[in-house]
Coordinates of C-alpha atoms in Angstrom, one line a residue:
M1 CA 169.6 158.0 69.4
Q2 CA 166.2 157.0 70.9
E3 CA 164.3 159.7 72.6
R4 CA 163.6 159.0 76.3
D5 CA 159.9 158.7 77.3
P6 CA 159.3 161.6 79.8
T7 CA 156.6 159.6 81.6
A8 CA 159.0 156.7 82.3
P9 CA 160.4 156.5 85.8
G10 CA 163.9 158.0 86.3
P11 CA 166.9 156.1 87.4
C12 CA 167.0 154.9 90.9
F13 CA 170.0 156.0 92.9
L14 CA 169.2 153.7 95.9
P15 CA 167.9 150.5 94.2
H16 CA 168.3 148.2 97.2
A17 CA 167.0 150.6 99.8
R18 CA 164.0 149.6 101.9
D19 CA 161.8 151.8 104.2
L20 CA 163.9 154.8 103.5
R21 CA 162.9 157.9 105.5
I22 CA 164.1 161.5 104.9
G23 CA 163.7 163.7 108.0
S24 CA 164.4 167.1 106.5
L25 CA 164.7 168.2 102.9
N26 CA 165.3 171.7 101.5
A27 CA 163.3 172.4 98.4
T28 CA 165.5 173.0 95.3
T29 CA 165.1 173.8 91.7
I30 CA 166.8 172.1 88.9
G31 CA 170.3 173.5 88.4
T32 CA 170.2 175.4 91.7
Y33 CA 171.5 174.5 95.1
Y34 CA 170.5 176.5 98.3
A35 CA 172.8 176.2 101.2
P36 CA 171.3 176.6 104.6
S37 CA 171.5 180.2 105.8
I38 CA 174.3 180.9 108.4
S39 CA 173.9 183.9 110.7
K40 CA 176.8 186.0 111.7
S41 CA 177.7 186.1 115.4
L42 CA 176.6 189.1 117.3
F43 CA 180.2 190.3 117.7
E44 CA 180.8 190.0 113.9
Y45 CA 177.8 192.2 113.4
L46 CA 178.8 194.8 116.0
S47 CA 182.6 194.9 115.8
P48 CA 182.9 197.2 112.7
H49 CA 180.7 199.8 114.3
I50 CA 182.1 199.7 117.9
A51 CA 184.4 202.4 119.2
H52 CA 186.6 199.9 121.1
G53 CA 188.8 202.5 122.6
A54 CA 185.9 204.3 124.2
A55 CA 185.4 201.7 126.9
H56 CA 186.5 203.0 130.3
D57 CA 189.0 200.1 130.6
S58 CA 190.2 200.0 127.0
D59 CA 193.9 199.6 126.2
E60 CA 193.6 203.0 124.6
R61 CA 192.9 204.5 128.0
W62 CA 195.6 202.6 129.9
N63 CA 197.1 205.9 131.2
A64 CA 193.9 207.8 131.5
P65 CA 193.5 210.1 134.6
A66 CA 192.0 208.5 137.7
C67 CA 191.3 209.8 141.1
H68 CA 193.7 209.0 143.9
E69 CA 191.9 206.8 146.4
E70 CA 191.8 209.6 149.0
T71 CA 190.8 212.4 146.7
R72 CA 187.4 213.4 145.3
V73 CA 185.9 211.2 147.9
A74 CA 182.8 213.4 148.5
V75 CA 181.8 213.9 144.9
R76 CA 182.4 210.2 144.0
E77 CA 180.3 209.1 147.0
D78 CA 177.5 211.5 145.8
I79 CA 177.6 209.9 142.3
V80 CA 177.7 206.3 143.4
S81 CA 175.0 206.9 146.0
W82 CA 172.7 208.2 143.2
I83 CA 173.6 205.3 141.0
E84 CA 172.7 202.8 143.7
H85 CA 169.8 204.5 145.4
G86 CA 168.6 207.2 143.2
E87 CA 165.1 205.7 142.9
G88 CA 164.7 206.5 146.6
D89 CA 165.0 210.3 146.1
E90 CA 162.0 212.5 146.7
E91 CA 161.9 213.3 143.0
P92 CA 163.9 210.5 141.3
K93 CA 165.7 211.5 138.1
R94 CA 167.3 209.2 135.6
I95 CA 170.1 211.4 134.3
M96 CA 173.0 213.0 136.3
W97 CA 175.2 215.6 134.7
L98 CA 178.6 216.3 136.1
S99 CA 180.2 219.5 134.8
G100 CA 182.9 222.0 135.7
P101 CA 185.8 224.0 134.2
A102 CA 188.2 222.4 131.8
G103 CA 190.8 220.4 133.7
C104 CA 189.0 220.2 137.0
G105 CA 189.0 216.3 137.0
K106 CA 185.7 215.3 135.4
T107 CA 187.2 212.5 133.3
A108 CA 189.2 211.2 136.3
I109 CA 186.0 211.1 138.4
A110 CA 184.0 209.4 135.6
G111 CA 186.7 206.8 135.2
S112 CA 187.0 206.1 138.9
V113 CA 183.2 205.9 139.3
A114 CA 183.1 203.5 136.3
E115 CA 185.7 201.3 137.9
T116 CA 183.9 201.3 141.2
C117 CA 180.6 200.4 139.5
K118 CA 182.3 197.6 137.6
K119 CA 183.6 196.0 140.8
E120 CA 180.2 196.3 142.4
G121 CA 178.3 194.9 139.3
L122 CA 176.6 198.2 138.7
L123 CA 178.1 199.1 135.3
A124 CA 176.1 198.4 132.1
A125 CA 178.1 200.3 129.6
T126 CA 180.6 203.2 129.1
F127 CA 181.6 205.6 126.3
F128 CA 184.5 208.0 126.9
F129 CA 184.6 210.5 124.0
S130 CA 187.8 212.3 123.1
S131 CA 188.5 214.7 120.3
F132 CA 192.3 215.0 120.7
S133 CA 193.5 211.6 121.9
G134 CA 192.9 208.1 120.9
S135 CA 191.2 206.7 117.8
A136 CA 189.0 208.8 115.5
E137 CA 185.8 207.0 116.3
R138 CA 186.0 208.2 119.9
S139 CA 185.2 211.7 118.7
S140 CA 182.2 210.7 116.6
K141 CA 178.6 210.0 117.5
R142 CA 178.4 207.1 115.0
G143 CA 179.7 204.3 117.2
L144 CA 177.8 205.3 120.4
I145 CA 174.8 203.1 120.3
A146 CA 176.6 200.0 118.9
T147 CA 179.2 200.4 121.6
L148 CA 176.7 200.7 124.4
A149 CA 174.7 197.7 123.0
H150 CA 177.9 195.7 122.8
H151 CA 178.8 196.5 126.4
M152 CA 175.4 195.6 127.7
S153 CA 175.4 192.3 125.8
Q154 CA 178.6 191.3 127.6
I155 CA 176.9 191.3 131.0
G156 CA 176.1 187.8 132.0
V157 CA 172.7 188.5 133.6
L158 CA 171.6 190.3 130.5
H159 CA 171.7 187.1 128.3
E160 CA 168.1 187.5 127.3
Y161 CA 168.8 191.0 126.0
K162 CA 171.8 189.7 124.1
S163 CA 169.7 187.1 122.3
H164 CA 167.0 189.6 121.3
L165 CA 169.7 192.1 120.2
H166 CA 171.2 189.4 117.9
E167 CA 167.7 188.7 116.4
A168 CA 167.2 192.4 115.9
I169 CA 170.4 192.8 113.8
D170 CA 169.6 189.6 111.9
R171 CA 166.3 191.1 110.8
Q172 CA 167.8 194.5 110.0
P173 CA 171.6 194.3 109.4
D174 CA 171.6 197.9 107.9
I175 CA 170.5 199.3 111.3
F176 CA 174.0 200.9 111.8
R177 CA 173.3 203.2 108.8
K178 CA 170.2 204.7 110.5
N179 CA 170.1 207.8 112.8
L180 CA 171.0 207.5 116.5
N181 CA 167.4 207.6 117.6
E182 CA 166.4 204.6 115.3
Q183 CA 169.5 202.7 116.4
A184 CA 168.6 203.2 120.1
K185 CA 165.1 202.1 119.4
R186 CA 166.0 198.9 117.5
L187 CA 169.2 197.9 119.4
I188 CA 168.4 198.9 123.0
L189 CA 164.7 199.6 123.7
E190 CA 163.0 196.9 121.7
P191 CA 165.3 194.1 122.8
F192 CA 164.8 195.1 126.5
Q193 CA 161.1 195.3 125.9
K194 CA 161.1 191.6 125.0
V195 CA 163.1 190.6 128.1
H196 CA 161.0 189.0 130.8
D197 CA 161.0 191.9 133.2
D198 CA 159.9 191.9 136.8
Q199 CA 161.6 192.8 140.1
E200 CA 162.9 189.3 140.6
S201 CA 164.3 189.0 137.1
R202 CA 166.2 192.3 137.6
A203 CA 168.1 191.0 140.6
G204 CA 171.8 191.4 139.9
W205 CA 171.3 193.7 136.9
P206 CA 173.7 196.6 136.4
T207 CA 172.2 200.1 137.0
V208 CA 174.1 202.7 135.1
V209 CA 175.5 203.8 131.7
I210 CA 178.4 206.3 132.0
I211 CA 179.3 208.7 129.2
D212 CA 182.2 211.2 129.5
G213 CA 183.4 214.0 127.3
L214 CA 180.1 214.8 125.5
D215 CA 181.5 218.2 124.6
E216 CA 184.3 216.6 122.7
V217 CA 182.0 215.1 120.1
V218 CA 183.0 216.4 116.6
A219 CA 180.5 216.7 113.8
A220 CA 180.2 213.6 111.6
Q221 CA 180.2 214.8 108.1
H222 CA 178.6 212.8 105.3
P223 CA 181.0 211.9 102.5
N224 CA 178.7 213.1 99.7
P225 CA 176.4 215.8 100.9
T226 CA 173.7 217.0 98.6
D227 CA 173.2 220.6 97.7
Q228 CA 170.1 220.7 100.0
Q229 CA 171.9 219.1 102.9
S230 CA 173.6 221.6 105.2
P231 CA 176.5 220.1 107.2
S232 CA 175.9 219.4 110.9
T233 CA 177.9 221.1 113.5
S234 CA 179.6 219.5 116.5
E235 CA 177.0 221.2 118.7
D236 CA 174.2 219.6 116.6
D237 CA 175.7 216.1 117.1
Q238 CA 176.0 216.7 120.9
V239 CA 172.4 217.8 121.2
E240 CA 171.3 214.7 119.1
I241 CA 173.1 212.5 121.6
L242 CA 171.4 214.3 124.4
R243 CA 168.0 213.8 122.8
V244 CA 168.6 210.1 122.4
L245 CA 169.8 209.8 126.0
L246 CA 166.7 211.7 127.2
A247 CA 164.4 209.4 125.2
L248 CA 166.1 206.3 126.7
S249 CA 165.8 207.7 130.2
K250 CA 162.1 208.3 129.7
S251 CA 161.3 204.8 128.3
P252 CA 159.8 202.3 130.8
F253 CA 161.8 199.6 129.0
F254 CA 165.2 201.1 129.6
P255 CA 166.4 199.7 133.0
F256 CA 169.4 202.0 133.6
R257 CA 170.3 205.5 134.9
I258 CA 172.6 207.6 132.8
F259 CA 175.6 209.5 134.1
V260 CA 177.1 212.2 131.7
A261 CA 180.2 214.3 132.3
S262 CA 181.1 217.3 130.2
R263 CA 182.3 220.8 130.2
P264 CA 179.6 223.4 130.7
E265 CA 179.2 224.3 127.0
R266 CA 176.3 226.6 126.0
N267 CA 174.4 224.1 123.9
I268 CA 174.6 221.4 126.6
I269 CA 173.5 223.8 129.4
H270 CA 170.6 224.9 127.3
F271 CA 169.3 221.4 126.5
L272 CA 169.6 220.1 130.0
S273 CA 168.1 223.2 131.6
T274 CA 165.1 223.1 129.2
D275 CA 164.2 219.8 127.5
A276 CA 165.7 217.7 130.3
S277 CA 165.2 219.9 133.3
G278 CA 162.8 217.6 135.0
T279 CA 164.9 214.5 134.6
T280 CA 168.4 215.7 135.3
V281 CA 170.5 216.0 138.5
N282 CA 173.1 218.7 138.0
L283 CA 176.5 218.3 139.8
F284 CA 179.0 221.2 139.4
L285 CA 182.6 220.8 140.5
D286 CA 183.1 224.0 142.5
S287 CA 184.5 225.0 145.9
K288 CA 181.7 222.9 147.6
Y289 CA 183.9 219.9 147.1
N290 CA 187.1 221.6 148.4
P291 CA 189.4 220.8 145.5
D292 CA 192.4 222.5 147.1
A293 CA 192.4 220.0 149.9
D294 CA 192.1 217.1 147.4
I295 CA 194.9 218.5 145.3
R296 CA 197.2 218.8 148.3
L297 CA 196.5 215.2 149.2
F298 CA 197.3 214.3 145.6
F299 CA 200.6 216.1 145.7
E300 CA 201.5 214.7 149.1
S301 CA 200.8 211.1 147.9
K302 CA 202.7 211.6 144.6
F303 CA 205.7 213.2 146.2
G304 CA 205.8 210.5 148.8
S305 CA 205.9 207.9 146.0
I306 CA 208.7 209.8 144.3
R307 CA 210.7 210.0 147.5
R308 CA 210.3 206.2 148.1
R309 CA 211.3 205.4 144.5
T310 CA 214.4 207.5 144.3
G311 CA 215.6 206.9 147.9
M312 CA 217.6 210.1 147.7
L313 CA 215.3 212.9 148.8
G314 CA 214.7 213.9 152.4
P315 CA 211.5 212.8 154.2
L316 CA 210.2 216.4 154.1
W317 CA 210.8 217.2 150.5
P318 CA 209.5 219.3 148.8
G319 CA 208.3 221.1 152.0
D320 CA 205.0 222.8 153.1
D321 CA 205.8 226.2 151.4
T322 CA 206.3 224.5 148.0
L323 CA 203.2 222.4 148.4
N324 CA 201.2 225.5 149.2
R325 CA 202.6 227.2 146.2
L326 CA 201.8 224.2 143.9
V327 CA 198.2 224.1 145.2
A328 CA 197.8 227.8 144.5
M329 CA 199.2 227.3 141.0
S330 CA 196.7 224.6 140.4
S331 CA 193.8 226.9 141.0
G332 CA 191.5 224.0 141.9
Q333 CA 192.2 222.3 138.5
F334 CA 193.5 218.8 138.8
I335 CA 194.8 218.9 135.3
V336 CA 197.5 221.3 136.4
A337 CA 198.4 219.2 139.4
V338 CA 198.6 216.0 137.2
T339 CA 200.7 217.8 134.6
I340 CA 203.1 219.1 137.2
I341 CA 203.6 215.6 138.7
R342 CA 204.1 214.0 135.3
W343 CA 206.7 216.6 134.5
V344 CA 208.5 216.0 137.9
E345 CA 208.5 212.3 137.4
A346 CA 210.0 212.6 133.9
G347 CA 213.5 213.5 135.1
I348 CA 215.5 214.4 138.2
P349 CA 212.6 215.3 140.5
Q350 CA 214.2 218.3 142.3
V351 CA 215.5 219.7 139.0
Q352 CA 212.1 219.2 137.3
L353 CA 210.2 220.7 140.2
N354 CA 212.5 223.8 140.2
T355 CA 211.6 224.4 136.5
V356 CA 207.9 224.5 137.4
L357 CA 208.5 226.8 140.4
Q358 CA 210.6 229.2 138.2
L359 CA 208.1 229.3 135.4
Q360 CA 207.0 232.8 136.4
Q361 CA 210.5 233.9 135.5
P362 CA 211.1 231.7 132.4
K363 CA 214.6 230.8 131.4
A364 CA 215.9 229.6 128.1
T365 CA 214.6 226.0 127.8
T366 CA 213.5 223.7 125.0
K367 CA 211.1 221.8 127.3
N368 CA 207.7 222.8 128.5
P369 CA 206.3 221.2 131.7
F370 CA 202.8 222.2 130.7
A371 CA 202.7 220.7 127.2
T372 CA 199.6 218.7 128.0
L373 CA 197.8 221.6 129.6
D374 CA 198.8 223.9 126.8
A375 CA 197.4 221.5 124.2
L376 CA 194.1 221.6 126.0
Y377 CA 194.1 225.4 126.1
R378 CA 194.9 225.6 122.4
H379 CA 192.2 223.1 121.6
I380 CA 189.6 225.1 123.5
L381 CA 190.7 228.6 122.4
Q382 CA 190.7 227.6 118.7
R383 CA 187.0 226.9 119.0
A384 CA 186.1 230.5 119.9
H385 CA 184.1 232.6 117.4
N386 CA 186.8 235.0 116.2
S387 CA 185.9 237.5 113.6
D388 CA 186.9 236.7 110.0
D389 CA 189.4 239.6 109.8
D390 CA 191.0 239.0 113.3
P391 CA 191.8 235.4 114.3
H392 CA 193.3 236.7 117.6
L393 CA 190.3 238.7 118.6
V394 CA 189.1 236.5 121.5
V395 CA 192.7 236.2 122.8
K396 CA 192.9 240.0 122.9
W397 CA 189.7 240.1 124.8
I398 CA 191.0 237.7 127.4
V399 CA 194.2 239.7 127.8
C400 CA 192.0 242.9 128.2
I401 CA 189.9 241.2 130.8
T402 CA 192.8 239.8 132.8
S403 CA 195.3 242.7 132.6
G404 CA 193.5 245.8 131.2
M405 CA 192.5 247.2 134.6
H406 CA 194.7 249.2 137.0
R407 CA 195.6 247.3 140.1
Y408 CA 193.7 249.7 142.3
A409 CA 190.4 249.2 140.4
D410 CA 187.5 247.1 141.5
V411 CA 186.8 244.1 139.3
P412 CA 184.6 245.4 136.5
R413 CA 181.2 243.8 135.9
V414 CA 180.4 241.9 132.8
N415 CA 178.4 244.9 131.5
F416 CA 181.5 247.0 131.3
W417 CA 183.3 244.5 129.1
R418 CA 180.3 244.0 126.9
R419 CA 180.0 247.7 126.2
F420 CA 183.8 248.2 125.9
L421 CA 184.5 245.3 123.6
E422 CA 181.3 244.9 121.5
N423 CA 180.5 246.4 118.1
V424 CA 177.1 244.8 118.2
E425 CA 174.9 243.8 121.1
G426 CA 175.4 240.2 122.2
E427 CA 178.9 239.9 120.7
V428 CA 180.7 239.0 123.9
N429 CA 178.4 236.1 124.8
Y430 CA 178.5 234.8 121.3
R431 CA 182.2 234.9 120.7
L432 CA 183.1 233.5 124.2
A433 CA 180.3 230.8 124.2
P434 CA 182.5 228.0 122.8
I435 CA 185.1 228.5 125.6
T436 CA 182.9 228.7 128.7
S437 CA 184.9 225.8 130.2
L438 CA 187.8 228.3 130.6
I439 CA 185.8 231.5 131.1
S440 CA 182.4 231.9 132.8
V441 CA 180.4 234.6 131.1
P442 CA 177.1 235.6 132.8
P443 CA 174.0 235.3 130.7
P444 CA 172.8 238.3 128.8
S445 CA 170.2 239.1 131.4
D446 CA 172.9 239.4 134.1
T447 CA 174.7 242.8 134.0
S448 CA 176.2 242.9 137.5
S449 CA 178.3 239.7 137.8
P450 CA 181.9 239.6 136.8
I451 CA 183.5 237.5 134.0
T452 CA 185.4 234.7 135.7
I453 CA 188.6 233.2 134.3
Y454 CA 188.7 229.7 135.7
H455 CA 192.4 229.1 135.2
K456 CA 194.9 231.5 136.7
S457 CA 197.5 229.7 134.6
L458 CA 195.7 230.7 131.4
T459 CA 197.2 234.2 131.6
D460 CA 200.7 232.6 132.0
F461 CA 200.0 230.5 128.9
L462 CA 198.8 233.5 126.8
S463 CA 201.8 235.6 127.9
S464 CA 204.4 233.1 126.7
P465 CA 205.0 232.9 122.9
A466 CA 206.8 229.6 123.5
R467 CA 203.7 228.0 125.1
C468 CA 200.8 229.4 123.1
G469 CA 202.6 229.6 119.7
D470 CA 200.4 231.1 117.0
L471 CA 197.8 232.3 119.5
Y472 CA 200.4 234.7 121.0
V473 CA 199.5 238.4 120.8
E474 CA 202.5 240.8 120.9
D475 CA 202.4 243.6 123.5
A476 CA 202.3 246.2 120.7
E477 CA 199.4 244.5 119.0
H478 CA 197.4 244.3 122.2
T479 CA 198.2 247.9 123.1
S480 CA 197.1 249.0 119.6
F481 CA 193.8 247.0 119.9
L482 CA 193.1 248.4 123.4
S483 CA 193.9 251.9 122.2
E484 CA 191.4 251.6 119.3
R485 CA 188.7 250.5 121.7
I486 CA 189.4 253.5 123.9
F487 CA 189.3 255.8 120.9
V488 CA 185.9 254.4 120.0
V489 CA 184.6 255.3 123.5
L490 CA 186.1 258.8 123.3
K491 CA 184.6 259.4 119.9
N492 CA 181.1 258.2 120.8
I493 CA 181.2 259.7 124.3
G494 CA 180.3 256.2 125.5
P495 CA 180.3 252.7 124.0
V496 CA 179.2 251.7 120.5
V497 CA 176.2 249.8 121.9
P498 CA 174.4 252.6 123.8
L499 CA 173.6 252.2 127.5
P500 CA 170.0 252.3 128.6
S501 CA 170.3 254.9 131.4
L502 CA 172.5 257.7 132.9
P503 CA 173.4 255.6 135.9
E504 CA 174.6 252.8 133.6
L505 CA 176.8 255.3 131.7
A506 CA 178.2 256.6 135.0
R507 CA 179.1 253.0 136.1
F508 CA 180.7 252.3 132.7
L509 CA 182.9 255.4 132.8
C510 CA 184.0 254.7 136.4
S511 CA 185.6 251.5 135.1
F512 CA 186.7 253.1 131.9
F513 CA 188.8 255.6 133.7
Y514 CA 190.6 252.7 135.5
L515 CA 191.7 251.0 132.3
H516 CA 195.5 250.8 132.5
L517 CA 196.1 252.8 129.3
V518 CA 193.8 255.6 130.5
F519 CA 194.8 255.7 134.2
E520 CA 198.6 255.3 133.9
E521 CA 199.8 255.1 130.4
S522 CA 197.5 257.4 128.4
A523 CA 200.3 258.6 126.2
E524 CA 200.5 255.1 124.7
V525 CA 197.0 255.4 123.4
L526 CA 198.0 258.2 121.0
T527 CA 201.1 256.5 119.8
S528 CA 199.3 253.2 119.3
L529 CA 196.4 254.5 117.3
S530 CA 196.1 253.9 113.6
S531 CA 196.6 256.8 111.2
C532 CA 192.9 257.0 110.5
S533 CA 192.0 257.1 114.2
K534 CA 194.6 259.8 114.9
A535 CA 193.1 261.9 112.1
E536 CA 189.6 261.6 113.7
L537 CA 190.7 262.6 117.2
A538 CA 189.7 266.2 116.4
S539 CA 186.1 265.0 116.3
C540 CA 186.1 264.0 120.0
D541 CA 184.3 266.3 122.4
V542 CA 187.3 267.5 124.4
A543 CA 185.2 269.8 126.7
W544 CA 182.8 267.0 127.6
W545 CA 185.7 264.7 128.5
T546 CA 187.5 267.4 130.5
R547 CA 184.4 268.0 132.6
A548 CA 183.8 264.3 133.0
S549 CA 187.4 263.5 134.1
L550 CA 187.5 266.4 136.6
S551 CA 184.1 266.0 138.2
N552 CA 183.0 264.1 141.3
L553 CA 181.2 260.8 141.5
P554 CA 177.4 260.9 141.2
P555 CA 175.5 259.0 143.9
T556 CA 174.6 256.2 141.4
A557 CA 178.3 255.3 141.0
R558 CA 179.3 255.2 144.7
A559 CA 179.4 251.4 144.4
Y560 CA 183.0 252.1 143.3
P561 CA 184.5 253.6 146.5
R562 CA 188.1 253.4 145.3
M563 CA 187.3 256.0 142.6
A564 CA 187.6 258.7 145.3
T565 CA 191.2 259.2 144.4
A566 CA 190.8 258.9 140.7
P567 CA 189.3 261.1 137.9
S568 CA 185.5 260.7 138.1
L569 CA 182.2 262.1 137.2
R570 CA 179.4 264.3 138.5
G571 CA 176.1 265.5 137.2
A572 CA 173.9 263.6 134.8
G573 CA 173.5 266.7 132.6
D574 CA 177.3 267.1 132.2
L575 CA 177.7 263.3 131.6
T576 CA 175.3 263.1 128.7
H577 CA 175.8 266.4 126.9
G578 CA 175.9 265.5 123.2
W579 CA 175.4 261.7 123.8
F580 CA 171.7 261.5 123.8
D581 CA 171.2 264.5 121.4

């Protein structure tokens, strides 16, 4: 076979072609073919990283709570006014934080505000976190930025942003593996920075991003942590989100205000009152917004709908007295009212309502009208910092605080409960910190305010083994716990954590004498003590306690006038004999 001359011209594939022109040609190498690159669509990039159920109008939230049109009007107007005209405030702030006790209606308000803003073209993006309902990604920080970016890209007037967002992901498709701050920078700030931005170009732009349930963010754990990598906590992730939101709000390229709703958890309070103090408007759902009036309107509207639907109930059902009682049972918490209505609507209305009204005298039943509310209570209470050897410690504390005092006693100040319950200073605030949406504990510097239980129905929940399940504390177990705490005071002639002054000791003992087991059922203290404590009773200074219980009130303790008819104290010298030695 003759070898071909490499210098000879190759075969011509178009021998009859004349004036042939090739407009575009991709360079290739022998044996290799390069297809033109094809970019993914923006949604293809984003979809795997979006928490689709977190949108305020997602199918996952089809039955989410919403405000009745005649309720929560004042607070909703305050929020929407800030969203529309906040830049006109004397000191404009880019973040608003709505907080309040668990179940007071924050999510319903956030959802209703989101819907209003959507109708008026004000809504840029939403993310509704949830740790116990919906899909798993709704409890994680991971999908937050991608979801917000996706929502913004769907706004027609933000088409330029959408184009720049697509380019950013094309350049860095692994951006979703970066931390939240880097994601926010690449997917939100930089694309908006490239948008032609002046007052005229912003006409018709949305104005707000709404985020609800920040306190429900659960720590995102890495699948293969290294030995040097300590796992993050849920509080860490919540603060990381707040840092990113603060950074966005401070950027001149971010065109929106940010509305955040959450329970008043300690880490959130601390961040917003320190790092974000100059940029945040705080809105707390308290009596200022007259929740009882709104709850009554809610009940009237819902019962009216039930009457019309059934056609069998009288025009006055269920009557003013029942409405007043239901409003009182709700304690300003919309979640209770909503739960009651859902229960009434689930069967024969008058029968279902009677079950609710008779709950204080429970009868044998397999159903629970407060199942939803109880699930929320359990969810919060299980987050408390119990001791390793007593998983019921915080529940025992709550029962002490709500029922430990005799009915004639004044409400004890927080300092009494700190000294009576603590083994080390600061223990009360530490253990109760994760459940401050149910219980308001004054800061350590405040010794005179009381501890506030937000929900009256919480005590009903904890007193019912059928409702609280494994959180239930038997009466005998609680009495034994309380008796041991009383013994500790008797043995130490005061609390374990010493009080700083004689007047403080006098105030402590005034409340101590009004503990139910001391005032009325003192015999139960002896029978409920452990064998070890009974053996140590002989070490108590009986003479000191006899003088203390039979003496008169000192001037420093006259803030407790009802003690005039009870055992009390007199004379600082007698009070402290043996205690300060």
